[in-house]
Amino acid sequence: MKKSVYSICGMCTVRCPIRVESQDNKITWIEGNPYQLDGALCAKGTAGVAMMNDTERPQQPLIRVGARGAGRWRKASWDEAFDFVADKLKTIKKDFGPESVVLSSRGGPWQDMYKAFIHAYGSPNYTNHDCTCGRNTHHASLSINGVGRKGFAYDIKNAKHLVLFGRDMFSALRIAENNQTLDMLENGGRLTYVDVRQTMTGVKATRFFQVRPGTDYALALGVIHQVIKKGYYDKDFLDRYVTGFDKLCTFIEEYTPAWAAKECDVKEKDILAFVEEIGQDRPNVIFHPGWNLARYSDSFYASRAMHILNVLMGNIEMKGGLFIPKGAGDCGKKGIRSIDCPKPDIKRGDGVGWEYKHFDKGPGLAHLFFSHMISEDPYPIKAWIAMRHDPFSGLPDPERQKLAMDKCDLLVSIDTNYSEFGWYSDIILPESTYLERDTPIVQQKGLKPRLTLRRKAIEPVNDTKSSCEIFTALAQRLGLEETFPFKTMEELWAWQLEPTGYTMADFDKKGFIELSDSPVFFDREKLDGQFKTPSGKIEIISEKLTSNNLPSLKPFVAPDKAPEKGMFRLIYGKVAIHTQGHTTNNPLLSELMPTNTLWVNTKQAKKLGIVSGDLVEVSSKDRSYNATVAAHVTDHVHPEAVFTTHGFGKEIPKQTRSYLAGLSDQKLMIGKLDEWDKAGGGVNLCEAFVYVKKSIRNTKRRADL
């Protein structure tokens, strides 16, 4: 039997629209949805079938029988697995209270379901991975604009100049965004890229700044100074919608381009030329405020500076600038229903909302749970459920995390693959791959908002279930049917669509439902009320930050240099072939890139006697973690830094392709779990220093050759 469905890719968090063909329950073709991406798909998207057919992933529920992390499991039926988890959760609730359970997940459009489950259980402790991704950017936007990081989006295609600080978009590969950027460049637009190393994005750039690590904020301050000095800002927009501009002018006086050039290790004339380009291209200039901006101790303020530069451009709610993403209501339509349950009025276990009052309480901050778990303040945490989330791979210092996790009576991993957290957990509930599962309907906001969903192309090839099936079954066993009353996905879809007047048949033609035929912009003369700050204006000086004794404009502090000879600042990043650690064991993608390398600057490598291909030994500052990996010697990384691709160095024997392949950046970040941005909340993932030396294994290696 032949079948064709429109769906959503699940090989990374971009979730590109796809069309999938199958015959006799076997996938025969995957392509990008021709109504959205003209059939485009990246290497990861084409490897979906390989993931589905991979035998080195959990194929049925597994219950631990040995010590945590020993990798000894027994197979279980779904009924036994659900009873195992539900019985443990009932006991924990009875003995310690419902708040003693944490549920974490990756971000994305289906978080509502996970939040509803843990809130219905009685715990306020939902969290996600964002402390290692966009939380600094999110809180920076809240402090200035009164809306989070997704409160603005970017009309890149029609811009004249896109500025990216460390956002390597052509390695992160958001296909639609990449195509917009290429269209902008083809139309004569400019791309300025700032990073400590050259990247795929930097190669496309019309201007590239290779800055000293930890000086992004300094460069942004120098640009702000010159923009104000030259008068390259929208005075009318500032007068109408912005507060604190006068204080910004006073603060920025000392941060000249000459000063910034010295701090950043770049040329002053290049900064001046860049600002002249901005002056020519404004207001259609977009400063991207960052995405994965969990890097330095001042990354929150670097992101704030990007937001301020957008404000100075006056580029909000215009073609070729920033826009407020529109939803159904903005198009005169009724929105869909979403699974929901009010958050219990109980203190969060990470301190957000009571110890740290200036942070958004939504998903809190995952890294702050661990110290509270160890101290059992404000209460013990006795269970952690990880939904497609691997804190051991995503957060620094997994050994420190394990000290906290060992206080738990239950660790649950829900995932399509083995994760390092899953390998340490008590039970693995295997989720069906994205090709084998349906999801709830979601609204995608934008200039032309739409409704969309993931639809399974085939029935599961193994004994796996969708996350919706898993949470519904657990909810029924825990007496939470009021929140999860749906017996089938069809019932859920019908309930979601009921207010809208649409039916499932409306998805059949294109795989989505457009809520507007043309782009929707708000009137720039009527933006009052769009900025949810205390003053109702864009706040350069944030009332919320001030009330919490935090500066809105923080003086720049030069970054530390390596404390010893032979040490370098460790920088991590993405690569287009892999989705961090999620795909390093994929049968196809692991062939394309089986391991990572360590980028070492050419001059530094010469001092260390290293040439490309040599094995180098990389050690954490306390020497507790060591890894050996091949060196990539290049001019295209700053001399103070070494770089590696995140997601390798995994220690899961079942995954034979990725087992002990390469080095793990997070395992080198000893002690960094407690070092984080106190204003923005993000973890400082690029503040670790490591030892690098030529490995003695090179002698034997060359003899073997």
Coordinates of C-alpha atoms in Angstrom, one line a residue, residues 79-557:
D79 CA 2.3 -2.0 30.9
E80 CA 5.0 -3.0 33.2
A81 CA 7.1 0.1 32.3
F82 CA 4.1 2.4 32.9
D83 CA 3.3 0.7 36.2
F84 CA 6.9 0.9 37.3
V85 CA 7.0 4.7 36.7
A86 CA 3.5 5.4 38.0
D87 CA 4.0 3.4 41.2
K88 CA 7.3 5.2 41.9
L89 CA 5.7 8.6 41.3
K90 CA 2.8 7.7 43.6
T91 CA 5.2 6.7 46.4
I92 CA 7.3 9.8 45.9
K93 CA 4.2 12.1 46.0
K94 CA 3.0 10.4 49.2
D95 CA 6.4 10.5 51.0
F96 CA 7.8 13.8 49.7
G97 CA 5.1 15.7 48.0
P98 CA 4.5 16.3 44.3
E99 CA 7.0 19.2 44.1
S100 CA 9.8 16.7 44.5
V101 CA 9.6 15.7 40.8
V102 CA 11.4 17.6 38.0
L103 CA 10.5 17.1 34.3
S104 CA 12.9 18.5 31.7
S105 CA 12.7 18.6 27.9
R106 CA 14.1 20.1 24.9
G107 CA 12.4 23.3 23.8
G108 CA 9.9 23.4 20.9
P109 CA 6.2 23.7 20.1
W110 CA 5.1 20.6 22.1
Q111 CA 6.3 21.7 25.5
D112 CA 2.7 22.4 26.6
M113 CA 2.0 18.7 26.9
Y114 CA 5.0 18.1 29.2
K115 CA 4.3 21.1 31.3
A116 CA 0.6 20.1 31.6
F117 CA 1.6 16.7 32.8
I118 CA 4.0 17.8 35.5
H119 CA 1.7 20.6 36.7
A120 CA -1.3 18.2 36.8
Y121 CA 0.8 15.9 38.9
G122 CA 1.3 18.8 41.3
S123 CA 4.8 20.0 40.7
P124 CA 5.9 23.4 39.5
N125 CA 9.2 22.0 38.3
Y126 CA 9.1 22.0 34.5
T127 CA 12.4 23.0 32.9
N128 CA 14.1 22.8 29.6
H129 CA 17.6 23.1 27.9
D130 CA 17.4 26.8 27.4
C131 CA 20.0 27.7 30.1
T132 CA 22.5 26.3 27.7
C133 CA 21.0 28.0 24.7
G134 CA 18.9 31.2 24.5
R135 CA 18.1 32.1 28.1
N136 CA 20.5 35.1 28.1
T137 CA 18.9 36.4 24.9
H138 CA 15.4 35.7 26.2
H139 CA 16.0 37.7 29.4
A140 CA 17.8 40.5 27.6
S141 CA 14.8 40.9 25.3
L142 CA 12.4 40.9 28.3
S143 CA 14.5 43.5 30.1
I144 CA 14.3 45.9 27.1
N145 CA 11.2 45.0 25.1
G146 CA 9.0 43.3 27.7
V147 CA 8.7 40.2 25.5
G148 CA 10.9 37.2 25.3
R149 CA 13.4 36.2 22.6
K150 CA 10.6 34.9 20.3
G151 CA 8.7 38.2 20.7
F152 CA 10.5 39.4 17.7
A153 CA 11.4 37.7 14.4
Y154 CA 13.4 38.9 11.4
D155 CA 12.6 39.7 7.8
I156 CA 16.1 38.8 6.6
K157 CA 15.2 38.4 2.9
N158 CA 14.3 42.1 2.6
A159 CA 17.1 43.5 4.8
K160 CA 20.1 45.4 3.5
H161 CA 22.4 44.3 6.3
L162 CA 22.4 41.3 8.7
V163 CA 24.8 41.3 11.6
L164 CA 25.6 38.1 13.4
F165 CA 27.7 37.7 16.6
G166 CA 28.7 34.1 16.8
R167 CA 25.5 32.9 15.2
D168 CA 26.9 30.4 12.7
M169 CA 23.7 30.0 10.8
F170 CA 25.1 28.0 7.9
S171 CA 26.2 25.3 10.4
A172 CA 23.1 25.5 12.5
L173 CA 21.2 25.1 9.3
R174 CA 17.7 26.6 9.5
I175 CA 17.0 26.0 5.9
A176 CA 14.3 28.7 5.5
E177 CA 16.4 31.3 7.3
N178 CA 19.5 30.3 5.3
N179 CA 17.6 30.7 2.0
Q180 CA 16.4 34.1 3.1
T181 CA 20.0 35.1 3.9
L182 CA 21.2 33.9 0.5
D183 CA 18.4 35.8 -1.2
M184 CA 19.4 39.0 0.7
L185 CA 23.0 38.6 -0.4
E186 CA 22.0 38.0 -4.0
N187 CA 19.9 41.2 -3.9
G188 CA 23.0 43.2 -2.8
G189 CA 22.6 43.0 0.9
R190 CA 25.5 42.7 3.3
L191 CA 26.4 40.2 6.0
T192 CA 28.7 41.0 8.9
Y193 CA 29.9 38.1 11.0
V194 CA 31.7 38.2 14.4
D195 CA 33.4 35.2 15.9
V196 CA 36.6 33.9 17.4
R197 CA 37.0 31.6 14.4
Q198 CA 36.1 31.5 10.8
T199 CA 33.0 29.4 10.0
M200 CA 30.7 28.5 7.1
T201 CA 28.8 31.7 7.9
G202 CA 31.9 33.8 8.0
V203 CA 32.9 32.5 4.5
K204 CA 29.6 33.9 3.2
A205 CA 30.0 37.2 5.0
T206 CA 30.9 40.5 3.3
R207 CA 32.7 41.6 6.5
F208 CA 34.3 39.3 9.1
F209 CA 35.6 40.3 12.6
Q210 CA 37.8 37.6 14.2
V211 CA 37.6 38.9 17.8
R212 CA 39.4 37.9 20.9
P213 CA 37.3 35.4 22.9
G214 CA 35.0 37.1 25.4
T215 CA 35.0 40.5 23.7
D216 CA 31.7 40.4 21.8
Y217 CA 30.3 42.9 24.2
A218 CA 33.2 45.3 23.8
L219 CA 32.8 45.3 20.0
A220 CA 29.0 46.0 20.4
L221 CA 29.8 48.9 22.8
G222 CA 32.3 50.4 20.3
V223 CA 29.7 50.2 17.5
I224 CA 27.0 51.8 19.7
H225 CA 29.4 54.7 20.5
Q226 CA 30.1 55.4 16.9
V227 CA 26.4 55.0 15.8
I228 CA 25.4 57.6 18.3
K229 CA 28.4 59.9 17.5
K230 CA 27.5 59.9 13.8
G231 CA 23.8 60.3 14.4
Y232 CA 22.9 57.0 12.7
Y233 CA 19.8 56.4 14.7
D234 CA 16.0 57.0 14.4
K235 CA 15.3 60.0 16.7
D236 CA 11.6 60.0 16.1
F237 CA 11.3 56.3 17.0
L238 CA 13.4 56.9 20.2
D239 CA 11.3 59.9 21.2
R240 CA 8.1 58.0 20.8
Y241 CA 8.8 54.5 22.1
V242 CA 12.1 54.4 24.1
T243 CA 13.3 55.5 27.5
G244 CA 16.8 55.8 28.8
F245 CA 18.6 57.0 25.6
D246 CA 20.2 59.9 27.4
K247 CA 21.7 57.6 30.0
L248 CA 23.0 55.4 27.2
C249 CA 24.7 58.4 25.6
T250 CA 26.5 59.1 28.9
F251 CA 27.5 55.5 29.5
I252 CA 28.8 54.9 26.0
E253 CA 31.2 57.9 25.9
E254 CA 34.3 56.0 27.0
Y255 CA 33.8 53.0 24.7
T256 CA 35.2 54.4 21.5
P257 CA 36.0 52.3 18.4
A258 CA 39.7 52.7 19.2
W259 CA 39.1 51.2 22.6
A260 CA 37.0 48.4 21.2
A261 CA 39.6 47.6 18.5
K262 CA 42.3 47.2 21.2
E263 CA 40.1 45.0 23.4
C264 CA 38.8 42.8 20.5
D265 CA 42.1 42.5 18.7
V266 CA 40.7 44.0 15.5
K267 CA 41.4 47.2 13.5
E268 CA 39.7 50.5 14.4
K269 CA 39.4 51.4 10.7
D270 CA 37.3 48.2 10.1
I271 CA 34.9 49.2 12.9
L272 CA 34.6 52.7 11.5
A273 CA 33.9 51.3 8.0
F274 CA 31.3 48.9 9.4
V275 CA 29.4 51.7 11.1
E276 CA 29.5 53.7 7.8
E277 CA 27.9 50.7 6.1
I278 CA 25.2 50.6 8.8
G279 CA 24.6 54.3 8.3
Q280 CA 24.0 53.7 4.6
D281 CA 21.8 50.6 5.1
R282 CA 19.6 51.7 8.0
P283 CA 16.8 51.2 8.9
N284 CA 16.9 47.9 7.1
V285 CA 19.7 46.6 9.4
I286 CA 19.2 43.6 11.6
F287 CA 21.4 42.9 14.6
H288 CA 20.6 39.3 15.5
P289 CA 20.5 39.3 19.4
G290 CA 21.8 35.7 19.5
W291 CA 20.4 32.2 19.8
N292 CA 22.8 29.9 21.6
L293 CA 24.3 32.7 23.7
A294 CA 25.2 30.7 26.8
R295 CA 28.9 31.6 26.4
Y296 CA 30.6 34.3 28.5
S297 CA 29.9 35.9 31.8
D298 CA 28.7 39.1 30.0
S299 CA 26.7 37.4 27.2
F300 CA 23.4 38.8 28.6
Y301 CA 24.8 42.3 28.2
A302 CA 26.2 41.5 24.7
S303 CA 22.7 40.4 23.7
R304 CA 21.2 43.5 25.3
A305 CA 23.6 45.6 23.2
M306 CA 22.3 43.9 20.1
H307 CA 18.7 44.7 21.1
I308 CA 19.8 48.3 21.7
L309 CA 21.3 48.5 18.3
N310 CA 18.1 47.3 16.7
V311 CA 16.2 50.0 18.7
L312 CA 18.7 52.7 17.5
M313 CA 18.1 51.5 13.9
G314 CA 14.3 52.0 14.4
N315 CA 13.8 48.8 12.5
I316 CA 10.9 47.4 14.4
E317 CA 7.7 46.3 12.6
M318 CA 8.9 47.1 9.1
K319 CA 9.9 45.3 5.9
G320 CA 13.6 44.3 6.1
G321 CA 13.7 44.7 9.9
L322 CA 12.2 43.1 13.0
F323 CA 8.6 42.2 13.3
I324 CA 6.3 40.9 16.0
P325 CA 5.2 37.4 15.1
K326 CA 1.5 37.3 14.4
G327 CA -0.9 34.6 15.5
A328 CA -4.5 33.7 14.7
G329 CA -6.0 36.6 16.6
D330 CA -3.9 39.1 14.6
C331 CA -5.5 37.7 11.4
G332 CA -9.1 37.9 12.8
K333 CA -9.1 34.1 13.3
K334 CA -9.8 31.9 16.3
G335 CA -6.8 30.0 17.7
I336 CA -6.4 26.3 18.5
R337 CA -6.8 24.8 21.9
S338 CA -3.7 23.5 23.7
I339 CA -3.3 21.1 26.5
D340 CA -2.9 23.1 29.6
C341 CA -2.9 22.9 33.4
P342 CA -2.3 25.8 35.8
K343 CA 1.1 25.8 37.5
P344 CA 0.9 24.8 41.2
D345 CA 1.5 27.7 43.6
I346 CA 4.6 26.1 45.1
K347 CA 8.2 27.4 45.2
R348 CA 10.2 26.1 42.3
G349 CA 13.1 23.8 43.2
D350 CA 15.6 25.8 41.2
G351 CA 15.0 29.1 43.1
V352 CA 13.5 30.9 40.2
G353 CA 10.7 33.2 41.3
W354 CA 11.7 33.4 44.9
E355 CA 15.5 33.3 45.3
Y356 CA 16.0 34.8 41.8
K357 CA 13.1 37.1 41.3
H358 CA 14.1 38.8 38.0
F359 CA 14.0 35.6 35.9
D360 CA 11.1 34.4 33.8
K361 CA 9.5 31.5 35.8
G362 CA 8.3 29.7 32.7
P363 CA 10.9 26.9 32.3
G364 CA 13.1 28.2 35.1
L365 CA 16.8 27.4 34.8
A366 CA 17.8 23.7 34.7
H367 CA 21.4 24.1 36.1
L368 CA 20.1 25.8 39.3
F369 CA 18.4 22.6 40.3
F370 CA 21.6 20.7 41.1
S371 CA 22.9 22.7 44.0
H372 CA 19.3 22.8 45.5
M373 CA 19.1 19.0 45.0
I374 CA 22.3 18.4 46.9
S375 CA 21.3 20.8 49.8
E376 CA 17.6 19.6 49.6
D377 CA 16.6 23.3 49.9
P378 CA 13.7 24.2 49.7
Y379 CA 12.8 20.5 49.6
P380 CA 14.2 17.2 48.4
I381 CA 14.1 16.3 44.7
K382 CA 13.4 12.6 44.3
A383 CA 12.7 12.1 40.6
W384 CA 13.8 13.5 37.3
I385 CA 12.0 12.8 34.1
A386 CA 13.9 13.8 30.9
M387 CA 11.8 14.1 27.8
R388 CA 14.2 14.1 24.8
H389 CA 16.7 16.0 26.9
D390 CA 20.2 14.9 28.0
P391 CA 21.4 17.1 30.8
F392 CA 24.7 15.1 31.0
S393 CA 25.6 16.0 27.4
G394 CA 24.1 19.5 27.4
L395 CA 25.2 20.9 30.7
P396 CA 28.8 21.2 32.2
D397 CA 30.4 18.8 34.6
P398 CA 28.2 15.6 34.3
E399 CA 30.0 14.0 37.3
R400 CA 28.8 16.9 39.5
Q401 CA 25.3 16.4 38.1
K402 CA 25.4 12.7 39.1
L403 CA 25.9 13.7 42.7
A404 CA 22.6 15.4 42.6
M405 CA 20.8 12.7 40.5
D406 CA 22.0 10.1 43.0
K407 CA 19.6 11.7 45.6
C408 CA 16.7 10.7 43.3
D409 CA 14.7 7.5 43.7
L410 CA 13.6 7.6 40.0
L411 CA 15.4 8.7 36.8
V412 CA 13.3 8.4 33.6
S413 CA 14.6 8.9 30.1
I414 CA 12.0 9.3 27.3
D415 CA 14.0 9.4 24.0
T416 CA 14.4 7.9 20.6
N417 CA 18.1 7.2 21.2
Y418 CA 20.2 6.2 24.1
S419 CA 21.5 9.4 25.8
E420 CA 24.2 9.7 28.5
F421 CA 21.4 10.6 31.0
G422 CA 19.4 7.6 29.7
W423 CA 22.3 5.3 30.1
Y424 CA 22.4 6.4 33.8
S425 CA 18.7 6.3 34.3
D426 CA 16.4 3.7 36.0
I427 CA 14.1 3.2 33.1
I428 CA 14.1 4.1 29.4
L429 CA 10.7 4.7 27.7
P430 CA 11.6 4.6 23.9
E431 CA 9.8 7.2 21.9
S432 CA 8.9 6.4 18.3
T433 CA 10.9 8.3 15.7
Y434 CA 9.4 11.4 14.0
L435 CA 8.5 9.2 11.0
E436 CA 6.4 6.9 13.2
R437 CA 4.5 9.3 15.4
D438 CA 1.7 11.9 15.3
T439 CA 1.8 15.1 17.3
P440 CA -0.7 17.7 18.5
I441 CA -1.5 20.6 16.2
V442 CA 0.7 23.7 16.8
Q443 CA 0.5 27.4 15.7
Q444 CA 3.5 28.8 14.0
K445 CA 3.5 32.5 14.4
G446 CA 5.1 34.8 11.8
L447 CA 4.2 37.4 9.2
K448 CA 2.0 34.7 7.7
P449 CA 1.0 32.5 10.6
R450 CA -0.1 28.9 10.1
L451 CA -1.3 25.8 11.8
T452 CA 0.7 22.6 11.3
L453 CA 1.4 19.2 12.8
R454 CA 3.6 16.1 12.5
R455 CA 1.8 13.1 11.0
K456 CA 3.3 9.6 11.0
A457 CA 4.3 8.1 7.7
I458 CA 4.4 4.5 8.9
E459 CA 3.5 2.5 12.0
P460 CA 6.4 2.0 14.5
V461 CA 8.9 -0.7 13.4
N462 CA 9.8 -1.4 17.0
D463 CA 7.9 -1.6 20.3
T464 CA 8.0 2.2 20.8
K465 CA 5.3 4.9 21.4
S466 CA 4.8 8.6 20.8
S467 CA 5.4 11.0 23.6
C468 CA 1.6 11.8 23.5
E469 CA 0.8 8.1 24.1
I470 CA 3.4 7.9 26.9
F471 CA 2.2 10.9 28.8
T472 CA -1.5 9.9 28.3
A473 CA -0.9 6.4 29.7
L474 CA 1.1 7.7 32.7
A475 CA -1.6 10.3 33.3
Q476 CA -4.3 7.7 33.4
R477 CA -2.4 5.6 35.9
L478 CA -1.8 8.7 38.1
G479 CA -5.5 9.8 38.0
L480 CA -4.8 12.8 35.8
E481 CA -7.4 12.0 33.2
E482 CA -9.0 15.5 33.5
T483 CA -5.9 17.0 31.9
F484 CA -5.4 14.1 29.4
P485 CA -8.9 12.9 28.6
F486 CA -8.2 11.9 25.0
K487 CA -8.2 8.3 24.0
T488 CA -6.9 8.9 20.4
M489 CA -4.9 11.5 18.5
E490 CA -8.0 12.0 16.3
E491 CA -10.0 13.1 19.4
L492 CA -7.2 15.5 20.4
W493 CA -7.0 17.0 17.0
A494 CA -10.8 17.5 16.8
W495 CA -10.8 19.2 20.2
Q496 CA -7.9 21.5 19.2
L497 CA -9.6 22.6 16.0
E498 CA -13.1 23.0 17.3
P499 CA -12.9 26.8 17.9
T500 CA -11.2 27.5 14.6
G501 CA -13.8 26.1 12.2
Y502 CA -11.1 24.1 10.4
T503 CA -11.0 20.3 10.1
M504 CA -8.2 17.8 9.5
A505 CA -9.1 17.7 5.8
D506 CA -7.8 21.3 5.6
F507 CA -4.3 20.0 6.2
D508 CA -4.4 17.5 3.3
K509 CA -3.5 19.9 0.4
K510 CA -0.3 21.4 1.7
G511 CA 0.3 19.9 5.2
F512 CA -0.5 23.2 6.9
I513 CA -3.3 25.8 7.1
E514 CA -2.4 29.4 6.3
L515 CA -4.1 31.9 8.6
S516 CA -3.3 34.9 6.3
D517 CA -2.9 35.2 2.5
S518 CA -0.4 38.1 2.9
P519 CA 2.2 39.3 5.4
V520 CA 0.7 41.1 8.4
F521 CA 2.5 44.1 9.8
F522 CA 1.3 46.3 12.6
D523 CA 1.1 50.1 12.1
R524 CA 4.4 51.6 13.3
E525 CA 2.5 54.6 14.5
K526 CA 0.4 52.5 16.8
L527 CA 2.9 50.3 18.6
D528 CA 1.9 51.5 22.1
G529 CA 1.0 48.5 24.2
Q530 CA 3.3 46.1 22.3
F531 CA 6.1 46.5 24.8
K532 CA 5.2 44.7 28.1
T533 CA 7.7 46.5 30.3
P534 CA 6.7 48.3 33.5
S535 CA 6.7 51.6 31.7
G536 CA 5.1 50.3 28.5
K537 CA 8.1 51.6 26.6
I538 CA 11.3 50.0 25.3
E539 CA 13.5 50.3 28.3
I540 CA 17.2 50.9 27.8
I541 CA 17.4 51.3 31.6
S542 CA 15.2 48.4 32.8
E543 CA 13.0 49.1 35.8
K544 CA 13.0 45.3 36.5
L545 CA 16.8 45.0 36.5
T546 CA 17.1 48.2 38.6
S547 CA 14.7 46.9 41.2
N548 CA 16.8 43.7 41.5
N549 CA 20.0 45.7 42.0
L550 CA 21.3 44.7 38.5
P551 CA 22.8 47.3 36.1
S552 CA 21.1 47.8 32.7
L553 CA 24.4 49.1 31.2
K554 CA 27.3 47.1 32.7
P555 CA 30.9 48.4 32.3
F556 CA 33.0 46.0 30.2
V557 CA 35.5 43.8 32.1

